[in-house]
Coordinates of C-alpha atoms in Angstrom, one line a residue:
X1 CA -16.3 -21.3 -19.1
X2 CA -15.8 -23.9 -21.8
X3 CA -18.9 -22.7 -23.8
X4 CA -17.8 -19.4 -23.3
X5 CA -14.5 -20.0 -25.0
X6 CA -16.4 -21.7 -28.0
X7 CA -19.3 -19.3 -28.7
X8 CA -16.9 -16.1 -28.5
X9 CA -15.2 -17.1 -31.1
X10 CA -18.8 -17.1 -33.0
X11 CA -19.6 -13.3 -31.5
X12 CA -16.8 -12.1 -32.8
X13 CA -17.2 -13.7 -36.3
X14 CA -20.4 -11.8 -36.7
X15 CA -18.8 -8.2 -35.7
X16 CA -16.1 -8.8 -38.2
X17 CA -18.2 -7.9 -40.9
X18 CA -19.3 -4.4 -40.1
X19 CA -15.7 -3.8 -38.7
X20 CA -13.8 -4.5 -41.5
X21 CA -16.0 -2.8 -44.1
X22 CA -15.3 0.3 -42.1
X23 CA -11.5 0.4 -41.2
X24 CA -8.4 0.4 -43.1
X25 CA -5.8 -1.7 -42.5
X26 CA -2.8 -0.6 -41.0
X27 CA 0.2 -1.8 -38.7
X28 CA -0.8 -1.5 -34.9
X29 CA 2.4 -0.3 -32.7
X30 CA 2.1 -2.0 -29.0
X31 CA 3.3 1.7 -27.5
X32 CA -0.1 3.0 -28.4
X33 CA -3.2 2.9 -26.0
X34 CA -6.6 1.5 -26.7
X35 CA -7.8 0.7 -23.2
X36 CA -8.5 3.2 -21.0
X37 CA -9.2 2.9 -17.0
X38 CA -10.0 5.6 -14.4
X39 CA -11.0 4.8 -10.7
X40 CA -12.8 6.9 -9.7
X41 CA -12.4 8.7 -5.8
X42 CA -14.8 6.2 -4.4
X43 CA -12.9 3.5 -5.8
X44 CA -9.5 5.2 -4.4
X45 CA -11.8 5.0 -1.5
X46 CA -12.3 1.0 -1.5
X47 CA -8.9 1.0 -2.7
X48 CA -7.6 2.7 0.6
X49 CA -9.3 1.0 3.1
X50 CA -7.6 -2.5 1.6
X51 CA -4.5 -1.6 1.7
X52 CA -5.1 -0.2 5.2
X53 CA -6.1 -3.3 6.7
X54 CA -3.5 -5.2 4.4
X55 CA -1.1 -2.6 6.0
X56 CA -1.8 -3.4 9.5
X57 CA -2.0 -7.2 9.7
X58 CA 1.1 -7.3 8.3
X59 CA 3.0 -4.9 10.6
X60 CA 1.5 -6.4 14.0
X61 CA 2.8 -7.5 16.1
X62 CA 6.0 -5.2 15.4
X63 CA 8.9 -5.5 17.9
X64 CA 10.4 -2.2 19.1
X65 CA 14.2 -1.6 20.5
X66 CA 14.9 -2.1 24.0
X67 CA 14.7 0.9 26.0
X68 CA 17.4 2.0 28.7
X69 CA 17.9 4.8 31.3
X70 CA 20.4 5.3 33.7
X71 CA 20.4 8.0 36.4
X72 CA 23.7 9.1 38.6
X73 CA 22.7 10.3 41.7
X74 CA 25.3 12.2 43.6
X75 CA 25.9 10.3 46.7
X76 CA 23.0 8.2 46.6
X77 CA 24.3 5.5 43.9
X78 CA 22.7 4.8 40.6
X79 CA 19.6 3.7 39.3
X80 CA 18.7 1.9 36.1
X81 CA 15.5 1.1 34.0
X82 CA 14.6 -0.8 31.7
X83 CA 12.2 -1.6 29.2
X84 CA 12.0 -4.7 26.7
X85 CA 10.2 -6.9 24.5
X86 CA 8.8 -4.1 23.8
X87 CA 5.7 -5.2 21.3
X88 CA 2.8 -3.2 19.2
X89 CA -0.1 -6.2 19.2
X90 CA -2.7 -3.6 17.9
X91 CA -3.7 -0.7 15.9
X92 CA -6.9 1.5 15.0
X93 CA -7.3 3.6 12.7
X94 CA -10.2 5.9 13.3
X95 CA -10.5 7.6 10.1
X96 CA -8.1 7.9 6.9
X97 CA -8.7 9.6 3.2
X98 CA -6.7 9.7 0.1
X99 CA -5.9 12.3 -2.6
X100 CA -4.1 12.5 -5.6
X101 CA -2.3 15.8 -6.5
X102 CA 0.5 16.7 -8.5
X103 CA 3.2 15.1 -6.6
X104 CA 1.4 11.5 -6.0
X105 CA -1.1 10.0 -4.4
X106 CA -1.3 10.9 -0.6
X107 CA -2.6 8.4 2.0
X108 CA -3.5 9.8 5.6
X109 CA -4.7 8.4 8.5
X110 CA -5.3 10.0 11.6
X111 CA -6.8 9.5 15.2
X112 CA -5.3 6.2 14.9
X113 CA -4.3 4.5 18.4
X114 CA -2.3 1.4 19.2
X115 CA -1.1 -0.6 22.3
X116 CA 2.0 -1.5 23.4
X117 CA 3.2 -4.4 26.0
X118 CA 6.4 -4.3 27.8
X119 CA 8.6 -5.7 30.4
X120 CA 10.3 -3.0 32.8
X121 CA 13.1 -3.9 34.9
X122 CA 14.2 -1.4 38.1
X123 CA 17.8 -1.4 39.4
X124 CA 19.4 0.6 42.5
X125 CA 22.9 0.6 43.6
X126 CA 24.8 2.5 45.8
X127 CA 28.2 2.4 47.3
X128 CA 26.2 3.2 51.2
X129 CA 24.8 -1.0 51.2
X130 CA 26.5 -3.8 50.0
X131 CA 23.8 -5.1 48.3
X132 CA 21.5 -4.5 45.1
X133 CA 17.9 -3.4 45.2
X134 CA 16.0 -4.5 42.0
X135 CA 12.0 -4.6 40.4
X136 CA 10.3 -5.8 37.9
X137 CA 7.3 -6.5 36.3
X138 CA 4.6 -5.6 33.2
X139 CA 4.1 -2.7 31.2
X140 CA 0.8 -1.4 29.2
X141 CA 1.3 1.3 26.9
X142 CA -1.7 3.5 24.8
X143 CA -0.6 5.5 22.1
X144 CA -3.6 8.1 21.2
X145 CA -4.0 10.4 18.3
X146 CA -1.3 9.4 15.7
X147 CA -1.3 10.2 12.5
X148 CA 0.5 8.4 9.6
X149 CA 0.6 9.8 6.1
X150 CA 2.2 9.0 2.7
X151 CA 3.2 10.5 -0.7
X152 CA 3.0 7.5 -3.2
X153 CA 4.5 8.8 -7.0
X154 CA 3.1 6.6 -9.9
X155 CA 5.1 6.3 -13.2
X156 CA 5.0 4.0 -16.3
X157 CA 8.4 2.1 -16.6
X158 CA 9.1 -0.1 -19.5
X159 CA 5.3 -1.2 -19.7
X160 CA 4.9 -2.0 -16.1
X161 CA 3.4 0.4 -13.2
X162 CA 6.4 2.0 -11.1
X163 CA 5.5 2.9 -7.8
X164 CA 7.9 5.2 -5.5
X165 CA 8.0 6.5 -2.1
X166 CA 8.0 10.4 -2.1
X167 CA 7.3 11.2 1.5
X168 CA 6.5 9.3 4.5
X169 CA 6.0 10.2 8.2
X170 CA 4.4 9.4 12.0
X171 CA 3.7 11.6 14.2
X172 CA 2.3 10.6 18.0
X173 CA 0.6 13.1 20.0
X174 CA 0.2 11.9 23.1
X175 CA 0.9 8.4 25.2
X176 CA 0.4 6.9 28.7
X177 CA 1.9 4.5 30.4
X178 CA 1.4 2.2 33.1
X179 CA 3.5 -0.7 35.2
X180 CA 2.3 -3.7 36.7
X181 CA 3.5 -6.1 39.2
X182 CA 6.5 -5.3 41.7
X183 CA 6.8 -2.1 43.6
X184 CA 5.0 -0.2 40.1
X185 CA 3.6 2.3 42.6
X186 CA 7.2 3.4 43.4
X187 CA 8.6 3.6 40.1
X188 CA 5.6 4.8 38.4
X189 CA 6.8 8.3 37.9
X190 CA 10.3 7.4 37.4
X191 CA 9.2 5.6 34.4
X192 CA 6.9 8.6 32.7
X193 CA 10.7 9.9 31.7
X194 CA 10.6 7.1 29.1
X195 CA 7.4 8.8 27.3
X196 CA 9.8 10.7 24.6
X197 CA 11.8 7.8 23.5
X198 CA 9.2 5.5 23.6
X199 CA 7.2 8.0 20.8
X200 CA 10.6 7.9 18.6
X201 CA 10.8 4.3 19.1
X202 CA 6.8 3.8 17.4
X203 CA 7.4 6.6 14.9
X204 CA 10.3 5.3 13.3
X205 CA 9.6 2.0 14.0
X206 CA 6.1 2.7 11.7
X207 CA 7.7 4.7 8.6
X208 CA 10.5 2.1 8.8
X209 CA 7.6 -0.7 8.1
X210 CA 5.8 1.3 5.7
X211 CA 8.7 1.9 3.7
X212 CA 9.7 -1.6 3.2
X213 CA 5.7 -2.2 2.6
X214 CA 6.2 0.2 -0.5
X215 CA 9.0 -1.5 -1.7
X216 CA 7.6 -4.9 -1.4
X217 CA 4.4 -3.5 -3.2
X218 CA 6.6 -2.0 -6.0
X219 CA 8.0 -5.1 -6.9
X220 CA 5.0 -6.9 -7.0
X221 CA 4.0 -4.4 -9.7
X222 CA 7.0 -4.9 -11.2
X223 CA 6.3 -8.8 -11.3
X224 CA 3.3 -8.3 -13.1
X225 CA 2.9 -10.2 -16.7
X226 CA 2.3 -7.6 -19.6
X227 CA 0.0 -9.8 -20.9
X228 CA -3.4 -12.3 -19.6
X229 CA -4.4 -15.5 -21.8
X230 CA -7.7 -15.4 -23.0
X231 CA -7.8 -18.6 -23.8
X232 CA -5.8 -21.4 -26.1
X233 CA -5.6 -19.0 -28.7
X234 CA -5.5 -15.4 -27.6
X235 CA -4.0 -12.9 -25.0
X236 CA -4.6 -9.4 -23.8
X237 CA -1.6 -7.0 -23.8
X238 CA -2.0 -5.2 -20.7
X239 CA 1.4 -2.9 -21.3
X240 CA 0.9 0.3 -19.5
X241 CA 1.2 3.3 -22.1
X242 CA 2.1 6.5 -20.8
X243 CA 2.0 7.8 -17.1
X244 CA -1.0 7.7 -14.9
X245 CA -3.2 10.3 -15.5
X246 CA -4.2 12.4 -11.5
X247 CA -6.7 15.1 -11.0
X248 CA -7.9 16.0 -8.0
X249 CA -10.4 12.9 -7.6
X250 CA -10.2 10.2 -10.3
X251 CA -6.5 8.2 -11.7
X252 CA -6.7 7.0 -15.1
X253 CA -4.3 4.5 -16.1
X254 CA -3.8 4.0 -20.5
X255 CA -2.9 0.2 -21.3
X256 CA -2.6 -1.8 -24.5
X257 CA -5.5 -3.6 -24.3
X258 CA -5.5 -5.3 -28.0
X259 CA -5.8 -8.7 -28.3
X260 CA -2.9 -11.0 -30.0
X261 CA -2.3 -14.2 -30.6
X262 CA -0.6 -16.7 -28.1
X263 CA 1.5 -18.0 -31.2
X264 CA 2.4 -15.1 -32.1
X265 CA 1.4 -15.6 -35.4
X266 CA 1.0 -13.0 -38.2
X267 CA -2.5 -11.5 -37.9
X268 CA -3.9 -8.4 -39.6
X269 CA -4.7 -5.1 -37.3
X270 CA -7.6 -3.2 -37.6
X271 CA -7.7 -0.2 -35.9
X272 CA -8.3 3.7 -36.3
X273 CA -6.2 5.4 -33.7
X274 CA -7.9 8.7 -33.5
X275 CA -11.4 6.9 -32.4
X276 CA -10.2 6.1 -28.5
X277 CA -12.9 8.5 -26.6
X278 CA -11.8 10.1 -23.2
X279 CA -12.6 8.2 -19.9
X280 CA -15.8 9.7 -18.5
X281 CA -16.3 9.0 -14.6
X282 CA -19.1 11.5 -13.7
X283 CA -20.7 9.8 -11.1
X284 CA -18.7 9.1 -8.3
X285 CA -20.6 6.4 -6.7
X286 CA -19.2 4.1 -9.7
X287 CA -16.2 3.0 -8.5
X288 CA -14.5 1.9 -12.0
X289 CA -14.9 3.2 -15.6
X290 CA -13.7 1.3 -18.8
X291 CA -13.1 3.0 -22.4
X292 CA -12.4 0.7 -24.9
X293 CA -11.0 1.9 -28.6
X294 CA -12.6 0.0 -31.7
X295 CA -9.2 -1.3 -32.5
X296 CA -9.8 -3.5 -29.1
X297 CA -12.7 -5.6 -30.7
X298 CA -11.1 -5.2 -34.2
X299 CA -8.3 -6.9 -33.0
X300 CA -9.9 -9.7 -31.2
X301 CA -12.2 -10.5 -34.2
X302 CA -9.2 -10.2 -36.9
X303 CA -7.7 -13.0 -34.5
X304 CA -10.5 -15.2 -34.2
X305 CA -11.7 -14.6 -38.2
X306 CA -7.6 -15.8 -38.8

């Protein structure tokens, strides 16, 4: 690295020359963009399946609410159920994809499953016996073809990367449940009545997670520096100009990019403004693609030149 930093200064020395004979000098303005950067759908790809597995060790275990039913039956006396410490300790996703569209980028995944441990608690009284009749024991619960999908909106904000949640939602097709320990033979049906609150519970226990995922994300964007040091001398403005850029399989982001000095001391830009080509991401097996504006190099080699 230290040689690095000493013969890039040297590099740049001998670009100057053929740089400066060409270009005319003018003021740069830091709202312009000379870096362009598109990833491309295989990189949304790579992209996705991080935050997916980011996603889910950092939502398990997830505790749900306690779960109670009470049943009046005439004459007979009452019965109450009860289920607690009610956990998710895991979570597949089968298969996921995302888009970007005009509203955002959308993250789905579907055919995901996750299991559920629980403690269930029986209770009978009646006004017929003096006494109580209670049960309790383990609960396993399977949760089978969920899907989970979410509508992320990207904006530039005062040079940083705004991210925003525009829709979010679970949905659970199907469950089973079964009890362990104690009398779970007996109560076994009793206890299917719990299937409907037990899919609310997950569902909104899930967005609820995601959302506060989103946020958290969001402000680490917003935490970002607008700038990297190069080295003693020099840093890269990575302001983001203008809003990301979705079609229907690539996102192209539009930065600074120009180098300037950590001193902040007067240095003359070089640049021509209408030279920045397009980003060009043709072949999607390339995950990343990087267009760079003369006035990038110019500005590094007016720096070092200085």
């Amino acid at each position: 690295m230290k040689i690095l930093s000493k013969i890039l200064p040297l590099l740049l020395l001998l670009i100057t020359s053929s740089f400066f004979s060409s270009q005319a000098q003018v003021g740069a303005s830091n709202q312009e963009s000379f870096t362009s950067i598109i990833i491309s759908q295989t990189g949304l790809d790579f992209v996705k399946d991080l935050l997916i597995t980011k996603a889910i060790s950092s939502i398990i275990p997830l505790a749900l609410p306690k779960i109670e039913r009470a049943v009046k039956i005439p004459i007979l006396g009452n019965v109450r159920m009860v289920l607690s410490n009610i956990t998710i300790y895991n979570i597949d996703v089968l298969s996921s994809y995302v888009k970007p569209g005009d509203t955002g980028v959308v993250f789905v995944a579907y055919g995901t499953t996750c299991n559920l441990s629980a403690n269930w608690f029986y209770e009978y009284t009646t006004w017929l016996l003096p006494i109580e009749i209670s049960d309790h024991g383990i609960a396993s619960v399977q949760v089978e073809g969920m899907q989970v999908g979410l509508t992320l909106g990207l904006e530039t904000q005062k040079g940083t990367l705004k991210l925003s949640l525009v829709d979010c939602g679970c949905y659970v097709k199907d469950i089973s449940i079964k009890l362990d320990g104690g009398a779970s033979w007996l109560y076994q049906g009793m206890i299917n009545a719990f299937e409907e609150q037990i899919v609310s519970a997950v569902e909104n226990a899930i967005t609820k997670k995601l959302k506060e995922g989103i946020s958290k994300l969001d402000s680490l964007l917003q935490s970002l520096p607008k700038e990297i040091p190069v080295d003693d001398h020099a840093s890269l403005n990575i302001t983001f100009v203008d809003n990301p850029l979705l079609t229907s399989s690539s996102i192209e982001f539009d930065i600074n990019g120009l180098f300037t000095a950590r001193k902040k001391a007067s240095i003359p830009n070089y640049y021509n403004s209408n030279l920045q080509p397009p980003v060009f991401c043709s072949d999607q097996s390339k995950m990343l693609g990087i267009s760079l504006d003369e006035a990038v190099l110019n500005s590094a080699s007016a720096l070092y030149y200085d």
